[in-house]
Coordinates of C-alpha atoms in Angstrom, one line a residue:
Chain W
M6 CA 117.9 113.1 49.3
S7 CA 118.6 111.5 52.6
N8 CA 121.3 112.2 55.2
L9 CA 123.0 109.9 57.7
V10 CA 124.7 111.7 60.6
I11 CA 127.2 109.7 62.6
V12 CA 126.6 110.6 66.3
E13 CA 129.6 111.4 68.5
H14 CA 129.0 110.4 72.1
D15 CA 130.6 108.9 75.2
N16 CA 127.9 106.2 75.6
N17 CA 126.0 108.6 77.9
E18 CA 125.4 111.8 76.1
V19 CA 125.3 113.1 72.5
A20 CA 128.3 115.4 71.9
A21 CA 127.5 119.0 71.2
A22 CA 129.5 118.7 67.9
T23 CA 126.9 116.4 66.5
L24 CA 124.1 119.0 66.8
H25 CA 126.1 121.2 64.4
A26 CA 126.5 118.4 61.9
V27 CA 122.7 117.9 62.0
T28 CA 122.3 121.5 61.0
A29 CA 124.6 121.0 58.0
A30 CA 122.4 118.1 57.1
Q31 CA 119.3 120.2 57.4
Q32 CA 120.8 122.7 55.0
I33 CA 121.5 120.0 52.5
G34 CA 117.8 119.0 52.8
G35 CA 115.9 115.7 52.8
D36 CA 115.5 113.2 55.6
I37 CA 118.0 113.0 58.4
D38 CA 118.7 109.7 60.1
L39 CA 121.3 109.3 62.9
L40 CA 123.6 106.4 63.6
V41 CA 124.5 105.7 67.2
A42 CA 127.1 103.1 67.7
G43 CA 128.5 102.3 71.1
E44 CA 128.2 100.1 74.1
N45 CA 125.3 100.3 76.6
C46 CA 124.4 103.5 74.8
G47 CA 120.6 103.3 74.7
A48 CA 120.3 106.6 76.5
V49 CA 122.3 108.2 73.7
A50 CA 119.8 106.9 71.1
E51 CA 116.9 108.1 73.2
A52 CA 118.5 111.6 73.4
A53 CA 119.4 111.6 69.7
A54 CA 115.7 110.8 68.8
K55 CA 114.7 114.0 70.5
I56 CA 116.9 116.2 68.3
A57 CA 114.7 118.5 66.1
G58 CA 114.3 117.4 62.5
V59 CA 115.5 113.8 62.9
S60 CA 113.5 111.0 61.1
S61 CA 115.0 107.9 62.7
V62 CA 117.9 106.7 64.8
K63 CA 119.7 103.5 64.1
L64 CA 121.3 102.0 67.2
A65 CA 124.1 99.5 67.1
D66 CA 124.8 98.6 70.7
D67 CA 127.8 96.3 70.9
A68 CA 131.0 96.0 73.0
K69 CA 133.1 96.4 69.8
F70 CA 131.8 99.9 69.3
G71 CA 132.4 100.9 73.0
H72 CA 135.4 103.0 72.3
H73 CA 134.5 104.1 68.7
L74 CA 137.6 102.5 67.2
A75 CA 137.9 103.4 63.6
E76 CA 138.1 99.9 62.1
N77 CA 134.8 98.5 63.5
L78 CA 132.9 101.8 63.2
A79 CA 134.0 102.3 59.6
T80 CA 132.8 98.8 58.7
L81 CA 129.4 99.6 60.3
I82 CA 129.1 102.9 58.4
V83 CA 129.9 101.0 55.2
D84 CA 127.0 98.6 55.9
V85 CA 124.5 101.5 56.7
A86 CA 125.6 104.1 54.2
P87 CA 124.1 102.7 50.9
G88 CA 120.8 104.4 50.1
Y89 CA 121.9 107.6 51.7
S90 CA 123.0 110.5 49.5
H91 CA 125.0 112.2 52.3
V92 CA 126.9 110.8 55.3
L93 CA 128.1 113.4 57.7
A94 CA 130.1 113.6 60.9
S95 CA 131.6 116.5 62.9
A96 CA 135.2 117.4 62.0
T97 CA 136.4 116.5 65.5
T98 CA 139.1 113.9 66.1
F99 CA 136.2 111.4 66.2
G100 CA 135.0 112.3 62.7
K101 CA 138.5 112.8 61.3
N102 CA 139.5 109.4 62.4
V103 CA 136.7 107.3 61.1
M104 CA 135.1 109.0 58.2
P105 CA 138.0 108.8 55.7
R106 CA 138.4 105.1 56.5
A107 CA 134.7 104.6 55.7
A108 CA 134.9 106.7 52.6
A109 CA 137.8 104.7 51.2
L110 CA 136.0 101.4 51.8
L111 CA 133.0 102.9 49.9
D112 CA 135.3 104.2 47.2
K113 CA 134.1 107.7 47.8
A114 CA 135.9 111.0 48.2
Q115 CA 135.6 112.8 51.5
I116 CA 134.9 116.5 51.6
S117 CA 136.7 117.6 54.8
E118 CA 135.5 120.3 57.2
I119 CA 132.8 122.0 55.2
V120 CA 132.0 125.6 56.3
E121 CA 129.0 126.2 54.0
V122 CA 126.4 124.2 52.0
K123 CA 125.9 125.8 48.6
S124 CA 123.7 123.1 47.2
P125 CA 123.3 119.3 47.8
D126 CA 126.4 118.6 45.8
T127 CA 128.4 121.8 46.3
F128 CA 130.3 122.9 49.5
V129 CA 132.8 125.4 50.7
R130 CA 135.8 124.3 52.6
P131 CA 138.9 126.1 53.9
I132 CA 142.3 125.2 52.6
Y133 CA 145.8 126.6 53.4
A134 CA 144.9 127.1 57.1
G135 CA 141.8 129.1 56.1
N136 CA 143.8 131.5 53.9
A137 CA 141.6 130.4 51.0
L138 CA 138.1 129.0 50.6
A139 CA 137.5 126.4 47.9
T140 CA 134.1 125.7 46.5
V141 CA 133.9 122.1 45.4
Q142 CA 131.3 120.1 43.6
S143 CA 131.1 116.3 44.3
S144 CA 130.2 113.7 41.6
D145 CA 130.0 110.8 44.1
E146 CA 126.6 109.3 44.6
I147 CA 127.3 109.2 48.4
K148 CA 128.8 112.4 49.7
M149 CA 131.1 111.7 52.7
I150 CA 131.4 115.0 54.7
T151 CA 132.9 116.2 57.8
V152 CA 131.5 119.5 59.2
R153 CA 133.4 122.4 60.8
T154 CA 131.1 122.8 63.8
I155 CA 131.7 126.5 64.5
M156 CA 130.3 127.4 61.1
F157 CA 126.9 125.8 61.7
E158 CA 124.5 126.6 64.5
A159 CA 123.6 123.8 66.9
A160 CA 120.3 122.0 66.1
A161 CA 117.8 122.0 68.9
A162 CA 118.4 119.1 71.2
E163 CA 114.7 118.8 72.0
G164 CA 111.6 118.8 69.9
G165 CA 112.0 115.8 67.7
S166 CA 110.3 112.4 68.2
A167 CA 112.2 110.0 65.9
S168 CA 111.9 106.2 66.1
V169 CA 114.8 104.1 67.3
E170 CA 115.7 101.1 65.2
V171 CA 118.1 98.5 66.6
I172 CA 120.5 97.2 64.0
G173 CA 123.2 94.6 64.1
G174 CA 126.9 95.5 63.9
G175 CA 128.7 92.9 61.8
A176 CA 131.9 91.1 62.8
D177 CA 134.6 92.5 65.0
T178 CA 137.7 93.2 62.8
G179 CA 139.9 92.6 65.8
L180 CA 142.4 95.0 64.4
S181 CA 142.7 97.3 67.3
S182 CA 141.7 97.6 71.0
W183 CA 141.3 100.4 73.4
V184 CA 143.6 100.6 76.4
S185 CA 143.0 103.9 78.3
Q186 CA 142.3 107.6 78.0
A187 CA 143.9 110.4 79.9
V188 CA 141.5 113.3 80.0
S189 CA 142.6 116.8 80.7
N190 CA 141.4 118.5 83.9
N191 CA 137.6 118.1 84.0
D192 CA 136.8 121.1 86.2
Q193 CA 138.0 123.4 83.4
V194 CA 135.7 125.0 80.9
D195 CA 135.5 123.1 77.6
L196 CA 137.6 124.9 75.0
T197 CA 135.4 124.2 72.0
S198 CA 132.2 125.5 73.5
A199 CA 133.5 128.3 75.8
K200 CA 132.1 131.8 75.3
I201 CA 135.4 133.3 76.4
V202 CA 138.9 131.9 75.7
I203 CA 142.2 133.2 76.9
S204 CA 145.2 131.7 75.1
G205 CA 148.9 131.9 75.7
G206 CA 151.8 131.6 73.3
R207 CA 155.5 131.3 73.3
G208 CA 155.7 134.6 75.1
M209 CA 154.4 132.9 78.3
Q210 CA 157.9 131.4 78.6
S211 CA 156.8 128.5 80.8
G212 CA 154.0 126.2 81.7
D213 CA 154.0 127.6 85.2
N214 CA 153.2 131.1 83.9
F215 CA 150.0 129.7 82.4
E216 CA 148.7 129.9 86.0
M217 CA 148.2 133.6 85.4
L218 CA 145.8 132.8 82.5
H219 CA 143.9 130.3 84.6
K220 CA 143.3 132.9 87.2
V221 CA 141.9 135.3 84.7
A222 CA 139.9 132.5 83.1
A223 CA 138.3 131.5 86.4
K224 CA 137.1 135.1 86.9
L225 CA 135.6 135.2 83.4
G226 CA 134.3 131.7 83.2
A227 CA 136.7 131.2 80.3
A228 CA 138.6 128.3 78.9
V229 CA 142.4 128.4 78.5
G230 CA 143.9 127.7 75.1
A231 CA 147.4 127.9 73.6
S232 CA 149.2 128.4 70.4
R233 CA 151.2 125.6 68.7
A234 CA 154.4 127.3 69.8
A235 CA 153.4 127.0 73.4
V236 CA 152.5 123.3 72.9
D237 CA 155.7 122.6 71.0
S238 CA 157.7 124.2 73.8
G239 CA 156.0 121.8 76.2
F240 CA 154.3 124.5 78.3
V241 CA 150.8 122.9 77.9
P242 CA 149.3 119.7 76.5
N243 CA 148.2 119.4 72.9
E244 CA 144.5 119.4 73.7
L245 CA 144.8 123.1 74.4
Q246 CA 146.1 123.9 71.0
V247 CA 144.1 126.3 68.9
G248 CA 144.9 126.5 65.2
Q249 CA 145.1 124.8 61.8
T250 CA 146.0 121.4 63.3
G251 CA 144.5 121.9 66.7
K252 CA 141.0 123.1 67.6
V253 CA 139.1 125.6 65.6
I254 CA 137.0 127.8 67.9
A255 CA 134.8 130.9 67.6
P256 CA 134.1 132.2 71.1
D257 CA 132.5 135.6 71.8
L258 CA 135.8 136.8 73.2
Y259 CA 139.2 135.5 72.4
I260 CA 142.2 137.0 74.4
A261 CA 145.6 136.2 72.8
V262 CA 148.4 136.6 75.3
G263 CA 152.0 136.5 74.1
I264 CA 150.9 135.1 70.7
S265 CA 152.6 136.5 67.6
G266 CA 149.7 135.4 65.3
A267 CA 151.2 132.9 62.9
I268 CA 148.7 132.0 60.1
Q269 CA 148.4 128.5 61.6
H270 CA 147.1 130.0 64.8
L271 CA 144.8 132.5 63.2
A272 CA 143.2 129.6 61.3
G273 CA 141.9 128.4 64.7
M274 CA 140.4 131.6 66.1
K275 CA 139.8 134.3 63.5
E276 CA 136.0 133.6 63.5
S277 CA 135.9 134.8 67.1
K278 CA 133.4 137.7 67.6
V279 CA 135.9 139.9 69.5
I280 CA 139.6 139.4 69.5
V281 CA 142.0 141.0 72.1
A282 CA 145.8 140.8 71.7
I283 CA 148.3 141.5 74.4
N284 CA 151.8 141.4 73.1
N285 CA 155.0 143.5 73.7
D286 CA 155.8 143.5 70.0
S287 CA 153.7 146.2 68.3
E288 CA 154.6 144.6 64.9
A289 CA 153.2 141.2 65.8
P290 CA 150.7 140.0 63.1
I291 CA 148.1 139.2 65.8
F292 CA 147.4 143.0 66.0
Q293 CA 146.1 142.9 62.4
V294 CA 143.2 140.7 63.4
A295 CA 142.6 142.1 66.9
D296 CA 139.6 144.3 67.7
Y297 CA 141.5 145.6 70.7
G298 CA 145.3 145.5 70.9
L299 CA 147.4 146.3 73.9
V300 CA 151.1 146.7 73.4
A301 CA 152.5 145.7 76.8
D302 CA 154.6 143.3 78.7
L303 CA 152.2 140.4 79.5
F304 CA 153.8 139.8 82.9
E305 CA 152.6 143.2 83.9
A306 CA 149.4 143.4 81.9
V307 CA 147.9 140.0 82.8
P308 CA 148.1 140.5 86.6
E309 CA 146.7 144.0 86.1
L310 CA 143.8 142.5 84.1
D311 CA 143.3 139.9 86.8
A312 CA 143.0 142.7 89.4
A313 CA 140.7 144.8 87.2
L314 CA 138.1 142.0 86.8
Chain C
M8 CA 160.7 95.2 58.6
K9 CA 160.4 97.7 55.8
V10 CA 158.6 100.9 56.3
L11 CA 157.0 103.1 53.7
V12 CA 157.0 106.8 54.6
C13 CA 154.6 108.9 52.5
V14 CA 155.5 112.5 52.1
K15 CA 154.0 115.5 50.4
R16 CA 155.5 118.6 48.8
V17 CA 153.6 121.7 50.0
L18 CA 153.8 125.5 50.2
D19 CA 156.3 126.5 53.0
P20 CA 154.2 126.9 56.2
Q21 CA 155.8 130.4 56.7
V22 CA 154.5 131.6 53.4
K23 CA 151.0 133.1 53.2
A24 CA 149.0 131.4 50.4
R25 CA 147.8 133.8 47.7
V26 CA 144.7 133.1 45.7
K27 CA 145.1 133.5 41.9
A28 CA 143.2 136.5 40.4
D29 CA 141.1 134.2 38.3
G30 CA 139.9 132.2 41.3
S31 CA 141.2 129.0 39.9
G32 CA 143.4 128.1 42.9
V33 CA 146.4 129.2 45.0
D34 CA 149.3 130.7 43.2
L35 CA 152.3 128.4 43.7
A36 CA 154.5 129.8 40.8
N37 CA 157.9 130.6 42.2
A38 CA 156.7 130.0 45.8
K39 CA 158.9 128.4 48.3
M40 CA 158.0 124.7 48.7
T41 CA 158.9 122.3 51.4
M42 CA 158.2 118.8 52.8
N43 CA 154.9 118.9 54.7
P44 CA 155.9 119.4 58.4
F45 CA 153.8 116.4 59.6
C46 CA 155.4 114.2 57.0
E47 CA 158.8 115.1 58.5
N48 CA 157.5 113.9 61.8
G49 CA 156.5 110.6 60.2
L50 CA 159.9 110.2 58.6
E51 CA 161.7 111.1 61.8
E52 CA 159.9 108.4 63.6
A53 CA 160.9 105.9 60.9
L54 CA 164.5 106.9 61.4
R55 CA 164.2 106.4 65.1
L56 CA 162.6 103.0 64.6
R57 CA 165.6 102.1 62.4
E58 CA 168.0 103.3 65.0
A59 CA 166.2 101.2 67.6
G60 CA 166.5 98.1 65.3
T61 CA 162.7 97.8 64.7
V62 CA 163.0 98.8 61.1
E63 CA 165.6 97.7 58.5
E64 CA 164.7 99.8 55.5
I65 CA 163.0 103.1 55.0
I66 CA 161.4 103.9 51.6
V67 CA 160.2 107.4 51.2
A68 CA 157.5 107.9 48.6
S69 CA 155.5 110.8 47.1
V70 CA 153.1 111.3 44.2
G71 CA 153.6 114.4 42.1
G72 CA 155.3 116.2 39.2
G73 CA 158.9 117.1 38.4
K74 CA 159.9 119.0 41.5
T75 CA 158.6 116.3 43.9
E76 CA 162.1 114.9 43.5
E77 CA 163.4 117.7 45.6
T78 CA 161.2 116.8 48.5
L79 CA 162.2 113.2 48.2
R80 CA 165.8 114.1 48.1
H81 CA 165.2 116.0 51.4
G82 CA 163.8 112.8 52.8
L83 CA 166.9 110.9 51.6
A84 CA 169.1 113.6 53.2
M85 CA 167.2 113.1 56.5
G86 CA 168.2 109.4 56.3
A87 CA 165.7 107.4 54.2
D88 CA 167.4 104.5 52.3
R89 CA 165.6 105.0 48.9
A90 CA 162.9 107.0 47.3
I91 CA 159.9 106.3 44.9
Q92 CA 158.3 109.1 43.0
V93 CA 155.0 108.3 41.3
V94 CA 155.0 110.8 38.5
T95 CA 151.9 112.8 37.5
E96 CA 151.3 116.4 36.8
E97 CA 147.7 116.1 38.0
A98 CA 146.7 117.1 41.5
L99 CA 145.2 113.9 42.8
E100 CA 142.7 113.8 45.7
P101 CA 143.5 111.9 48.9
L102 CA 141.4 108.8 47.8
A103 CA 143.5 108.5 44.6
I104 CA 146.8 109.1 46.5
A105 CA 145.8 106.4 49.0
K106 CA 145.2 104.0 46.1
V107 CA 148.5 104.7 44.6
L108 CA 150.5 104.5 47.8
K109 CA 148.6 101.3 48.9
Q110 CA 149.8 99.7 45.7
I111 CA 153.4 100.8 46.4
A112 CA 153.1 99.5 49.9
E113 CA 152.0 96.1 48.6
Q114 CA 154.6 96.0 45.9
E115 CA 157.4 96.7 48.4
G116 CA 156.0 94.3 51.0
V117 CA 156.3 96.8 53.8
G118 CA 155.1 96.0 57.3
L119 CA 154.4 99.6 58.3
V120 CA 153.2 102.8 56.7
L121 CA 153.9 106.2 58.3
T122 CA 152.5 109.5 57.1
G123 CA 151.8 112.9 58.5
K124 CA 148.3 113.4 59.9
Q125 CA 147.5 116.3 57.7
A126 CA 148.9 118.2 54.7
I127 CA 149.0 121.9 55.4
D128 CA 147.9 122.8 51.9
D129 CA 144.5 121.2 51.4
D130 CA 144.1 120.3 55.1
S131 CA 142.2 117.2 54.2
N132 CA 143.5 114.8 56.9
Q133 CA 142.5 111.7 55.0
T134 CA 145.3 109.8 53.3
A135 CA 146.5 107.6 56.2
Q136 CA 143.0 106.6 57.2
M137 CA 142.1 105.8 53.6
M138 CA 145.3 103.8 53.1
S139 CA 144.5 101.7 56.2
A140 CA 141.1 101.0 54.8
L141 CA 142.4 100.0 51.3
L142 CA 145.1 97.8 52.8
G143 CA 142.7 96.2 55.3
W144 CA 145.2 97.1 58.1
S145 CA 144.7 98.7 61.5
L146 CA 144.7 102.5 61.8
A147 CA 146.8 104.5 64.3
A148 CA 145.9 108.1 63.5
F149 CA 147.3 111.3 65.2
C150 CA 150.1 109.4 67.0
S151 CA 152.1 111.2 69.7
D152 CA 153.9 108.0 70.9
I153 CA 154.6 104.7 69.2
K154 CA 155.9 101.4 70.7
I155 CA 156.1 98.4 68.4
E156 CA 156.5 95.0 70.0
G157 CA 156.3 92.0 67.7
D158 CA 152.9 91.9 66.0
K159 CA 151.4 94.6 68.1
A160 CA 152.0 98.4 68.5
T161 CA 150.9 100.5 71.5
I162 CA 149.9 104.0 70.4
I163 CA 149.2 107.2 72.2
R164 CA 146.8 109.3 70.1
E165 CA 146.1 113.0 70.4
V166 CA 142.3 113.3 70.6
D167 CA 140.1 116.3 71.4
A168 CA 139.7 115.3 75.1
G169 CA 143.4 114.5 75.7
L170 CA 145.4 111.4 75.1
E171 CA 144.0 108.0 74.1
T172 CA 146.0 104.8 74.3
I173 CA 145.2 102.0 71.8
E174 CA 146.8 98.8 70.8
V175 CA 146.8 98.0 67.0
R176 CA 147.7 94.8 65.2
M177 CA 150.7 95.0 62.8
P178 CA 150.9 95.7 59.9
T179 CA 149.4 99.1 60.5
V180 CA 149.2 102.7 59.1
M181 CA 150.2 105.4 61.4
S182 CA 149.8 109.2 61.0
A183 CA 152.1 111.5 63.0
D184 CA 151.0 114.3 65.2
L185 CA 153.3 117.2 66.1
R186 CA 154.4 115.9 69.5
L187 CA 155.6 112.6 68.1
N188 CA 159.1 113.9 67.8
E189 CA 161.3 116.8 66.7
P190 CA 162.5 116.2 63.1
R191 CA 166.3 116.3 62.8
Y192 CA 168.1 119.0 60.8
V193 CA 169.8 118.0 57.6
K194 CA 173.6 118.6 57.4
L195 CA 175.4 119.3 54.2
P196 CA 177.2 116.0 54.0
D197 CA 173.8 114.3 54.2
V198 CA 172.6 116.4 51.3
M199 CA 175.6 115.2 49.2
K200 CA 175.0 111.6 50.3
A201 CA 171.4 111.8 49.3
K202 CA 172.3 112.6 45.7
R203 CA 173.7 109.1 45.4
K204 CA 170.8 107.2 47.0
P205 CA 168.4 105.3 44.7
M206 CA 165.3 107.2 43.3
D207 CA 162.8 105.2 41.4
K208 CA 160.3 106.9 39.1
I209 CA 157.1 105.2 38.3
E210 CA 154.6 106.8 35.8
L211 CA 151.1 107.0 37.4
D212 CA 149.5 105.6 34.3
S213 CA 151.6 102.4 34.5
L214 CA 149.9 101.5 37.8
G215 CA 146.5 101.0 36.0
L216 CA 144.5 102.5 38.9
D217 CA 141.3 104.6 38.8
T218 CA 142.6 107.9 40.1
A219 CA 139.9 110.2 38.6
N220 CA 139.0 113.1 40.8
R221 CA 135.6 113.0 42.4
L222 CA 135.5 116.7 43.2
T223 CA 135.5 119.7 40.9
T224 CA 136.9 122.9 42.3
L225 CA 134.5 125.6 41.1
Q226 CA 136.2 128.5 42.7
V227 CA 138.9 129.5 45.2
E228 CA 138.6 132.8 46.9
E229 CA 140.2 134.6 49.8
P230 CA 138.1 134.8 53.0
E231 CA 136.7 138.1 54.1
G232 CA 139.3 139.9 56.2
R233 CA 138.6 141.3 59.7
A234 CA 138.2 145.0 59.9
A235 CA 141.1 146.7 61.6
G236 CA 140.7 147.3 65.3
I237 CA 142.1 149.8 67.7
I238 CA 145.1 149.9 70.0
V239 CA 144.2 150.6 73.6
N240 CA 146.7 152.3 75.9
S241 CA 146.1 150.6 79.2
V242 CA 144.5 147.5 80.8
G243 CA 141.9 149.8 82.3
E244 CA 140.9 151.1 78.9
L245 CA 140.8 147.5 77.6
V246 CA 138.4 146.4 80.4
E247 CA 136.2 149.4 79.9
K248 CA 136.0 148.7 76.1
L249 CA 135.2 145.0 76.7
R250 CA 132.5 145.9 79.2
N251 CA 130.8 148.9 77.6
E252 CA 131.6 148.8 73.9
A253 CA 132.0 145.2 72.9
K254 CA 129.8 144.0 75.9
V255 CA 131.5 140.6 76.1
I256 CA 132.4 140.6 79.8

């Protein structure tokens, strides 16, 4: 067996999500090669070569990969994939965008968001917002996989000494071009890797009221998240969304404020180690998954929490 | 320009999925079904493009068994011009669905395909990306804003870090994210009108495609539930428990 892991990066650093995909590859077994495609991304390849357990790094350094557009990157994956038994990427918007395109070009199924490796051809993946777990066996000779990062530990970023091989990148498809990116506030803690997350729901009533959560978050070193209802209501941007179609996270502590606990939201946070729910409706389903529930008006409880920390 | 909107019939998002006792799958017998919410976003965008004069005809298509027609009728009631049901009782995987819908897109000569980004039943998030590959078209996945101008479209995409703007060459395949729009409500007269709109039925076998599944589902089970927690009576008690019992702050 041999695994190819597609490295997610910003042309400077390897994304943490990739380290989790490497662990999934380790569990599958066999050699692990990494593919780094980007522009002026030699430093990424050097860093990738140090990841524990990696045999070799293939580096495609070309302007057409600079922004990881799906069309050119999928074409590259199709060139590199033959000979590998497994091709993996993290189930982030990066992996979700490019991997199915590559899989279809290879005429292979994709196994989305695996949470467990049962054997080299059998995987567990959540369906129905995580209300069911399906064990699926693949008959494809190349298994195209995205990995739910929270369910696999991060591989050690140091300790490996893989070789770096420079490869060509094929022609530019010219189908799309990158224009710009608006990144959310950089001084905030990253939602996907935060140890503590405090999220607000529809009960927050406005975007301004999220300031209360930011104050608590600053004291705890926490990230701020939101339910889909809060995003739908326009309180906060979508990148804060935790849930089935947003981010799936598993912090040590998750504090749900004014969140009723729809199954779509639970899908994104129920692997958290400790869950706290603050809601004025004692019947809210969030209390069924909470380790500590507080039935209270959030507009009194949150400032009180802020003062107590 | 013609647009193909691909939609899926799924378990209603408000209904909790129940696993069958024999572990063979999720029990959908007598369950409330609906159009996948993200597919509604895709269809709504097509309707707005038609209202803006960018699109002339909207074809709504789905792959599935008998009751798939209900979902397509809902699409017609929302405002699609006609519907195509590719009839099969088998549950096809995204790759096979993409092959089928690619063929429909080519037969109909559409210049745009719109889908939801993800179906809320199997959560695969694959079909739009796969269709773009098979058609050899550009891909605009997870769209929250779409502007089509001539042979190009400018797209704002929802990505993990925030919003990414890209430009794609037309024709293209777009998948809708939740903030793209707010789907309209269907009124009773629209439901009546939808009954008279054309609905083509095509047998899957007549397309001559390899739609064999590549995955075998060995087992479906419910995840382990969380143990019930406790209700605390005050913020003070909560902070004390988090500090001394859970030791997480």
